[in-house]
Every structure is written in structure tokens, then in C-alpha cells.
Short mmCIF file of C-alpha atoms and ligand atoms in Angstrom, two decimals:
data_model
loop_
_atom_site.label_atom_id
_atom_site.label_comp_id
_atom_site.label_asym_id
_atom_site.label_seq_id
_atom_site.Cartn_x
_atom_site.Cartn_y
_atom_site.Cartn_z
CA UNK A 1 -4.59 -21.31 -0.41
CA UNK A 2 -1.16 -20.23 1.07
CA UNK A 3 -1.29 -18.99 4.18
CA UNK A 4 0.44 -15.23 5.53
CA UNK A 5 3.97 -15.93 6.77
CA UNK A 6 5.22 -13.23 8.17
CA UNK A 7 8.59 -14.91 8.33
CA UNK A 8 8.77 -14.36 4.64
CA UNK A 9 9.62 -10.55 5.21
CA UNK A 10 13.35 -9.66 4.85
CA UNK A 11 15.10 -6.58 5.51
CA UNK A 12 17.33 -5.68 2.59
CA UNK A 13 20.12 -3.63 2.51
CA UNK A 14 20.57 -1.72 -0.55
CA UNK A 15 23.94 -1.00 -1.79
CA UNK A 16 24.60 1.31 -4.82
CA UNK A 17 27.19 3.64 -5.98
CA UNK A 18 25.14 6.90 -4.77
CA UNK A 19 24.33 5.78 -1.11
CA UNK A 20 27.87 5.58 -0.48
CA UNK A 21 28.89 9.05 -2.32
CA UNK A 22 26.63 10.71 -0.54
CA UNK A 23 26.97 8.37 3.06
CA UNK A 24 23.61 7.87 3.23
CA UNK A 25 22.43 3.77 4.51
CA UNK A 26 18.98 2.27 3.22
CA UNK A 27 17.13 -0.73 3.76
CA UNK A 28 14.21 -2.40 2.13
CA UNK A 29 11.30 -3.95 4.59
CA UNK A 30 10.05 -6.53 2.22
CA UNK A 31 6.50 -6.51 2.55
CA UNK A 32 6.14 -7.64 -0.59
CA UNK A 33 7.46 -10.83 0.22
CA UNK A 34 4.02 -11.88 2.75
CA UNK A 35 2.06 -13.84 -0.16
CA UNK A 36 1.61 -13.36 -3.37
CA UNK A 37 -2.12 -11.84 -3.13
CA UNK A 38 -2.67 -10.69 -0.07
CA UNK A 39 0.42 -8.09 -0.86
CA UNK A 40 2.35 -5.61 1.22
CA UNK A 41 0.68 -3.51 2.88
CA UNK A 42 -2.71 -4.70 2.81
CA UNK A 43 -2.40 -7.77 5.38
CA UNK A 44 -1.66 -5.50 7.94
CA UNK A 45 -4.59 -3.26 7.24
CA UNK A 46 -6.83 -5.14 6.88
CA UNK A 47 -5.88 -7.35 10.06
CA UNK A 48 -7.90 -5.86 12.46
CA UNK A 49 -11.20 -5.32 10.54
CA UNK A 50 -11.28 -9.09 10.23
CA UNK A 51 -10.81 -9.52 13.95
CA UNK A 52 -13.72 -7.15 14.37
CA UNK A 53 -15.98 -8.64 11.96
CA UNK A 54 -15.11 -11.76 13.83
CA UNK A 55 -16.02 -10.87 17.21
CA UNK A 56 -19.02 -8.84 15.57
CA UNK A 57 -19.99 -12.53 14.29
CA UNK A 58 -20.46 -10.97 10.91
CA UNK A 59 -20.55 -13.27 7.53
CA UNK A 60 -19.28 -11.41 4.74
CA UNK A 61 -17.17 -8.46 4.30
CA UNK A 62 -17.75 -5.82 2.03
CA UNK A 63 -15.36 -3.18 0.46
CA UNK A 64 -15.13 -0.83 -2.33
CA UNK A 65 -11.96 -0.38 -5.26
CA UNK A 66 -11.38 -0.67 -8.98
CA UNK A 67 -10.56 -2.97 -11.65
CA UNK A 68 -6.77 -2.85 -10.66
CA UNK A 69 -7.03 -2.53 -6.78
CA UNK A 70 -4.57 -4.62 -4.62
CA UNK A 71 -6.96 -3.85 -1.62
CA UNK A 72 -9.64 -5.43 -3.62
CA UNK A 73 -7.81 -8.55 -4.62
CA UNK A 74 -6.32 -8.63 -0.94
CA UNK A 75 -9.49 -8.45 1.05
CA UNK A 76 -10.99 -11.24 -1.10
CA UNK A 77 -8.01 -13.29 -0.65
CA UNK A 78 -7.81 -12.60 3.29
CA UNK A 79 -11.97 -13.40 3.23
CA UNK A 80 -11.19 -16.26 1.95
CA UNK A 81 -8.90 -17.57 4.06
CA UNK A 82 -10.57 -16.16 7.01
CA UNK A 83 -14.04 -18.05 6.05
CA UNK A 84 -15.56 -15.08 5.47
CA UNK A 85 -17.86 -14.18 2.67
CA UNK A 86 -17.27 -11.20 0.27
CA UNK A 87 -18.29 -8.66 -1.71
CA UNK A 88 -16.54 -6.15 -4.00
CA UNK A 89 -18.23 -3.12 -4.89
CA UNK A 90 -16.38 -2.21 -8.38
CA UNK A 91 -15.80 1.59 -9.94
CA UNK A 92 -17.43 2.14 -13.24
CA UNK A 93 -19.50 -0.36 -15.20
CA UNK A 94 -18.78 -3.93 -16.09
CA UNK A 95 -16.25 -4.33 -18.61
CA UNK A 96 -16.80 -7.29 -21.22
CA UNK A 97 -13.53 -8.52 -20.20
CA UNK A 98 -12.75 -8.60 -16.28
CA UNK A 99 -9.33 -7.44 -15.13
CA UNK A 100 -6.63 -10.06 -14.26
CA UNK A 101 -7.33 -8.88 -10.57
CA UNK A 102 -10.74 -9.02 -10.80
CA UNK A 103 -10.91 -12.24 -12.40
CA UNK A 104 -8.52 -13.47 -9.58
CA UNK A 105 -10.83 -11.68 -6.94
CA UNK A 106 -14.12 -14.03 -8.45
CA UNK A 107 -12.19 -17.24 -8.30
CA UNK A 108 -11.19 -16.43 -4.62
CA UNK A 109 -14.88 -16.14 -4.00
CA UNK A 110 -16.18 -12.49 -4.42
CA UNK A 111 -18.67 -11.44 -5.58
CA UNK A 112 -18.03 -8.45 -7.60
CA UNK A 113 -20.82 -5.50 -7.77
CA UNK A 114 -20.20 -2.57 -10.70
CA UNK A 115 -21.33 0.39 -9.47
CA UNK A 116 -21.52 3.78 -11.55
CA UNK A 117 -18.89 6.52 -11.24
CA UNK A 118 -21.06 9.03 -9.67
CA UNK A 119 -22.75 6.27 -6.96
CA UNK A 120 -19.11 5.03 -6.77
CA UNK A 121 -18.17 8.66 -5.29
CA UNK A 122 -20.97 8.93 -2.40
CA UNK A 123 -20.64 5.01 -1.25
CA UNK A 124 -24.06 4.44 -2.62
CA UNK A 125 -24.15 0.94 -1.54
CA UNK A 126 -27.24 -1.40 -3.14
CA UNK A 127 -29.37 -1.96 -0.70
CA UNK A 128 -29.92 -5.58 -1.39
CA UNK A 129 -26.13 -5.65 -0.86
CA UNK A 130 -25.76 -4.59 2.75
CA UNK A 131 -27.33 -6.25 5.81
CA UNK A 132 -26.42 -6.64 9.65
CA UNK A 133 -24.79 -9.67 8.06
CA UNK A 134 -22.02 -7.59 6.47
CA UNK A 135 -19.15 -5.84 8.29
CA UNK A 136 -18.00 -2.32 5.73
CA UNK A 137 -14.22 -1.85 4.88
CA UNK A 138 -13.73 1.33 3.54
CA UNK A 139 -11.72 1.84 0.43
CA UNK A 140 -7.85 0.77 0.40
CA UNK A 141 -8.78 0.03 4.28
CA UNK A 142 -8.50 3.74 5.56
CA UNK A 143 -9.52 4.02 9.08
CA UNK A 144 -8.39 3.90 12.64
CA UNK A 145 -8.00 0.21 12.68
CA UNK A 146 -6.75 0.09 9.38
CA UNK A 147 -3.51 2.14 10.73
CA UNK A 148 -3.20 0.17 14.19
CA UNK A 149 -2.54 -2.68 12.00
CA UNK A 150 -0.35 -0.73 9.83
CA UNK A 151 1.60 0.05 12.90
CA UNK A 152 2.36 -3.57 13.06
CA UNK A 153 4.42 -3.09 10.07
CA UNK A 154 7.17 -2.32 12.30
CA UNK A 155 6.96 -4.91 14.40
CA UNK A 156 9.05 -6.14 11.93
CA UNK A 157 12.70 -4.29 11.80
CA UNK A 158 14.39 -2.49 14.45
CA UNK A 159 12.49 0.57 14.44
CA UNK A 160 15.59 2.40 16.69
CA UNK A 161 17.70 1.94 13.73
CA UNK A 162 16.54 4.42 11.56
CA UNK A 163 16.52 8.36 11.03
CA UNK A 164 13.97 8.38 8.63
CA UNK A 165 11.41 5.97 7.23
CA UNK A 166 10.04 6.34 3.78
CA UNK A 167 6.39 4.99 2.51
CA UNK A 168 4.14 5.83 -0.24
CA UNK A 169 0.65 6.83 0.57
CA UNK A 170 -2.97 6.56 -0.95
CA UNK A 171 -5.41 6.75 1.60
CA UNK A 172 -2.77 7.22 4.18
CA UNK A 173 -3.60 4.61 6.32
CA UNK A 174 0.04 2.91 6.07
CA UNK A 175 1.51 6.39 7.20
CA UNK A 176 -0.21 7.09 9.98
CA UNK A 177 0.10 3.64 11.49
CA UNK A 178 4.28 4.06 10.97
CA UNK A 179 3.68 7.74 12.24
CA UNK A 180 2.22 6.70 15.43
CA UNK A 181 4.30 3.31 15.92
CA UNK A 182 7.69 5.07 15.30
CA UNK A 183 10.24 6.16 17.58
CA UNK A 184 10.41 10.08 18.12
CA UNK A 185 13.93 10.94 16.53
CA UNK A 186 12.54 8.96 13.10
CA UNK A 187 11.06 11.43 10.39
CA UNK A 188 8.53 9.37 8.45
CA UNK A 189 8.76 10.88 4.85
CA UNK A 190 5.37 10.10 3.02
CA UNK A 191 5.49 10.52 -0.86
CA UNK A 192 1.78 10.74 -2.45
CA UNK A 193 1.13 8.88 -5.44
CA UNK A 194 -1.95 10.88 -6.24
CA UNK A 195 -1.86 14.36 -7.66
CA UNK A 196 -2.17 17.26 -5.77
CA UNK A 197 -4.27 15.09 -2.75
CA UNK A 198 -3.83 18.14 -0.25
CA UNK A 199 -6.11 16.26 1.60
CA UNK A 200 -4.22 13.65 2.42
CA UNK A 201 -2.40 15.91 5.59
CA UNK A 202 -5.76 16.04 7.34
CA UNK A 203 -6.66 12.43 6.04
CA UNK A 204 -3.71 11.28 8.16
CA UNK A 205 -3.65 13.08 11.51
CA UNK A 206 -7.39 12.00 11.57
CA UNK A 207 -5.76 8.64 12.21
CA UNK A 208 -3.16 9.46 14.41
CA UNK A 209 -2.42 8.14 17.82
CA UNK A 210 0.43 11.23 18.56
CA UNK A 211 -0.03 14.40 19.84
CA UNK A 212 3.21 15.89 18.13
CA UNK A 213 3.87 13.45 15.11
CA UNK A 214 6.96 14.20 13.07
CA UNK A 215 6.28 13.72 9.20
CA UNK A 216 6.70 15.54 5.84
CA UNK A 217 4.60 14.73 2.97
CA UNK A 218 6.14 15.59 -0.17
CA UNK A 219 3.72 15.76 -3.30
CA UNK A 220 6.44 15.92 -6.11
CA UNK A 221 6.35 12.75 -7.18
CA UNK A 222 2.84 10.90 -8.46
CA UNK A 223 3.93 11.18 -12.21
CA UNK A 224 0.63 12.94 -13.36
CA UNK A 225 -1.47 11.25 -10.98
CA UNK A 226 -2.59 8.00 -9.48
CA UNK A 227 -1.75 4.61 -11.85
CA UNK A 228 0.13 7.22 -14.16
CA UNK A 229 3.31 6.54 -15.51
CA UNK A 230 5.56 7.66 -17.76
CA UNK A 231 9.34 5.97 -19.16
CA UNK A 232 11.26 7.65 -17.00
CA UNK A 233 9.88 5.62 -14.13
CA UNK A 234 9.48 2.20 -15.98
CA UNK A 235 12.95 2.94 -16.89
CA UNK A 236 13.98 3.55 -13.41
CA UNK A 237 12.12 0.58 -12.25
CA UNK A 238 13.94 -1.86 -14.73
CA UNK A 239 17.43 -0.40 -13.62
CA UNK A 240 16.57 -0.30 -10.00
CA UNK A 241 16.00 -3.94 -10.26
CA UNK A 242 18.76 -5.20 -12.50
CA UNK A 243 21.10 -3.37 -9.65
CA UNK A 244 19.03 -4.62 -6.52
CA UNK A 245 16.89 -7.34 -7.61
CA UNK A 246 13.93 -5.92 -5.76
CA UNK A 247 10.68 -5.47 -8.42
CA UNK A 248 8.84 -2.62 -8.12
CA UNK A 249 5.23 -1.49 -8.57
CA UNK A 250 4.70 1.28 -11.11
CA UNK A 251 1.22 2.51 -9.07
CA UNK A 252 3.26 2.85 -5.80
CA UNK A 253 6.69 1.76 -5.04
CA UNK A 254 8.36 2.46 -8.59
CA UNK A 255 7.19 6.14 -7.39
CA UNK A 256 8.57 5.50 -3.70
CA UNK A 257 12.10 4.56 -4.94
CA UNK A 258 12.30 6.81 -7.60
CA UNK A 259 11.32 9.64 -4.98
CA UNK A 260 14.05 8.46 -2.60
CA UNK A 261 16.63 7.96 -5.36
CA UNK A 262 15.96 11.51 -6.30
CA UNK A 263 15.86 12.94 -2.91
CA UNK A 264 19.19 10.85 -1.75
CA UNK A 265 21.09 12.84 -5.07
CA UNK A 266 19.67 16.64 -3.93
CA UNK A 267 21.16 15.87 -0.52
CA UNK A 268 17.35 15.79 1.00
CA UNK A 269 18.92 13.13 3.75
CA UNK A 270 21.64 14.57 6.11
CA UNK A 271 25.05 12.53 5.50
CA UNK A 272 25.09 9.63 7.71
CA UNK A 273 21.23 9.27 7.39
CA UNK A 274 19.77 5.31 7.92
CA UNK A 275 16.69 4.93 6.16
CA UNK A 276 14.44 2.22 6.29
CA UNK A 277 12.06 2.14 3.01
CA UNK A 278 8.90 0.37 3.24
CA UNK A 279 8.26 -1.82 0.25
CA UNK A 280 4.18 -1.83 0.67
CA UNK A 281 3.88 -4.47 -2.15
CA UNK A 282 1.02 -4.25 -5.20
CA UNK A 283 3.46 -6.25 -7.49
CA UNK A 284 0.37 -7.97 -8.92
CA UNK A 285 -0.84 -4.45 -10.57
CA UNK A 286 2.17 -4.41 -13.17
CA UNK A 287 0.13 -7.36 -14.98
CA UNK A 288 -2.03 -4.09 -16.78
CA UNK A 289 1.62 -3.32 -18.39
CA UNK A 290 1.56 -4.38 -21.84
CA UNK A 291 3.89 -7.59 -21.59
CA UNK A 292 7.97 -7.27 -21.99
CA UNK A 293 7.57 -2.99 -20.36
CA UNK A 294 9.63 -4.48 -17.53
CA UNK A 295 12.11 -6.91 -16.77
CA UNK A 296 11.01 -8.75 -14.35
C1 LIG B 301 -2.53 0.34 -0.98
C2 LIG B 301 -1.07 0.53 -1.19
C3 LIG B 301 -0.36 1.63 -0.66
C4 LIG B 301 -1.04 2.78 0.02
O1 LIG B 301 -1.49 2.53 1.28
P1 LIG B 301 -2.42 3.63 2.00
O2 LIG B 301 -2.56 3.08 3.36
O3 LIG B 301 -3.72 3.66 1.26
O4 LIG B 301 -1.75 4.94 1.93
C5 LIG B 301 1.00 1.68 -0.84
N1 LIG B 301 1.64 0.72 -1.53
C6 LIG B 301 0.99 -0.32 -2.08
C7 LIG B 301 1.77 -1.29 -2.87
C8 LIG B 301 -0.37 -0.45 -1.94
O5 LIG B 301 -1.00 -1.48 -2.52
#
């Protein structure tokens, strides 16, 4: 299997019509760009779990997500090629027909477990399923080490650069690594993809190396919750590509650029703003679109 090249991620500067009317600068990191499963993101969270389970001489990893999950399809992908076993404890009960991710997740060597909805919620684990063999990665990687590897993300631009850096968030891990890794005069501008997750605050500073950490979480726009959609986003998504070329996610970054698009036209960003927009990846979860919804 292809390996991670880090190489692979560019830094693309957007130009349209409205960042110039209202002097505001924006790049793309490309995270997208890393390999095609192992998307975005999810590398760099799950980077140092992997080194732990390592050192911990564990076999197989274990993790938790749904049919559609890019952590799910990531961690099998980075099990893989890190010789580890794995297992995928799956939401709800086994359809007749697996997901394109989940099939992909089975041929990359995981073995997928359905749990019910309610064992789902408390993390009732099988037994049989976990022994001191197995090393736990919570769901969508949230935990300390999944942000220290997040903060790696930024390893990866010139970090000075920018007065503001804009990510989506599930679990939050992502944010709070860029929250802790960025410079103090950047404002790291987290947009929630889930609905009314007032959680997700307290789910972040948990995670958080900084005393004084400068961030806003805005909760405007998750499009009637997580995986929801509607045509004014695919339609944004379609014309945000035919005028940049860069596909979007409808689960996370068709939200994130829609978000900053809409914030960039109500003058949210001082003129003469430079923001630096993470593009966290999860490209492959489009594929539950019914085929010809997007153009690319
Ligand atoms: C998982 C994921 C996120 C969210 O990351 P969290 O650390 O859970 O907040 C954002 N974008 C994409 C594309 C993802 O797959």
C-alpha cells in the first residue's frame, strides 16, 4: 500500500473575487493531499497512538466509528501499514450491504465488530474483543496524544504568517492540537459540524497544552447536524471547486468553507486578515452521495 508522504501537502492560495473586495488573504493547507485513505487529519492523530502501542509492544489496535467514518477507514489503513492488527467496533447492527468504507476497512485487514446503539454509547466493548494484546483508540482519535499529533499539522506552513486559522471540529482533537501549537497573535476559529455540541468548549481545553488559549468556536454552521446536508452546501461545494479546484467534503470541509465564505462577506475577518484554512481531508465520505450530486 502507498505509503504517507508528507511532501504531498501544498499550501494553496485561494484567489476569488470576494477576498480581494473585502482585502482579506487565505490559504488552503492541503491535508487532503497525504494519501488517499489515511486522509487529512487523521494521520496526524492517530500518529502517536501507534508509537505508543509500539513501544507498549501491543498487536492490534482497536477503535470505535460508523459505517461512514474516515477515522475508521484511516486507522485500519495506518494498522496496516504499521503491521499492526485491527479491530473496528461499528455503530448499529450489520447492514446486509457493508459501506464502501467499511468494505475498504475489511480488505485493509479489520476486522469489523457491530455493536448496538445503546452499547455503542457506553463503549461496551465485547469482552472476547479486548485483551492486554490490544492498545484502545478512542473515537475519531480524541485524546491528549491525539492533539500533540494534531499539533504537527503545523509543522507544515509558516505558522507566523497567519492572523487566524480556521478548522472544523468533531471531537476537537484537531483544534486543540492547532490551539496549543499556534503562535499567540493567531485566533484559531473552530466551526462545529455537529449541532448544538456545547460540549465541545470543555471537550477541547481538556486537551490543551495553554494556559490562556485564544479561540472562538462558532456553532452556526453544521447544516442540521453531523453528515447533514442540504443544496445550498452541495451547491456551494460544486462552485467552490469549479473556481478553486480544491474538492470538498460535505461531512466537514464543505461546512468549513462555506462557514469562512460566509464569515469573509459579514466582515467577521478584519481587512488585511491572512488566514490559513485547514483542509482536514474525509474526501472518501462523498462516495454515500448518490452519484453525479457533485462535480468532482
Ligand atoms: C475527523 C475529521 C475532522 C474532525 O477532527 P476532530 O479532531 O474530531 O475535531 C475534521 N475534518 C475531517 C475531514 C475529518 O475526517
Amino acid at each position: 500500500m502507498q505509503k504517507i508522504d508528507p511532501h504531498t501537502i501544498s499550501i494553496d492560495k485561494l484567489s476569488l473575487p470576494l477576498l480581494n473586495k473585502k482585502k482579506v488573504e487565505a490559504d488552503v493547507l492541503r491535508l487532503d493531499k497525504i494519501h488517499p485513505l489515511i486522509s487529512g487529519n487523521k494521520w496526524f492523530k492517530l500518529r502517536y497512538y501507534l508509537e505508543e502501542a509500539k513501544k507498549q509492544k501491543k498487536k492490534t489496535i482497536v477503535t470505535f466509528g460508523g459505517a461512514w467514518s474516515n477515522h475508521i477507514l484511516a486507522t485500519a489503513a495506518a494498522s496496516h501499514l504499521n503491521g499492526f492488527n485491527c479491530i473496528g467496533i461499528i455503530r448499529g447492527e450489520e447492514p446486509a450491504t457493508l459501506s464502501p468504507t467499511l468494505i475498504k476497512a475489511k480488505e485493509l485487514g479489520m476486522q469489523l465488530i457491530f455493536i448496538s446503539r445503546e452499547d455503542y454509547k457506553t463503549r461496551n466493548v465485547p469482552e472476547k474483543v479486548c485483551n492486554e494484546e490490544c492498545y484502545l483508540i478512542a473515537e475519531g482519535g480524541y485524546g491528549i496524544k491525539g492533539a500533540e499529533g494534531a499539533a504537527t499539522i503545523l509543522d507544515y506552513c509558516t505558522k507566523e504568517k497567519y492572523t487566524h486559522i480556521c478548522c472544523a471540529a468533531g471531537t476537537g482533537t484537531m483544534a486543540a492540537g492547532l490551539i496549543s501549537e499556534a503562535v499567540s497573535s493567531a485566533r484559531i476559529i473552530v466551526l462545529s459540524v455537529l449541532k448544538n455540541n456545547m460540549e465541545l468548549a470543555d471537550s477541547i481545553k481538556k486537551l490543551l497544552r495553554k494556559k490562556e488559549p485564544s479561540f472562538q468556536l462558532l456553532h452556526d454552521y453544521h447544516f442540521g447536524g453531523y453528515a447533514k446536508h442540504n443544496p445550498a452546501l452541495l451547491n456551494f461545494m460544486n462552485e467552490f471547486y469549479s473556481a478553486t479546484f480544491i474538492p470538498t467534503d460535505f461531512v466537514y470541509t464543505g461546512k468549513l468553507f462555506y462557514g469562512v465564505h460566509d464569515l469573509i462577506t459579514n466582515e467577521f475577518f478584519p481587512s488585511g486578515s491572512k488566514l490559513l484554512i485547514i483542509h482536514s481531508g474525509g474526501l472518501q465520505g462523498n462516495d454515500s452521495l448518490s452519484k453525479g450530486t457533485l462535480i468532482f
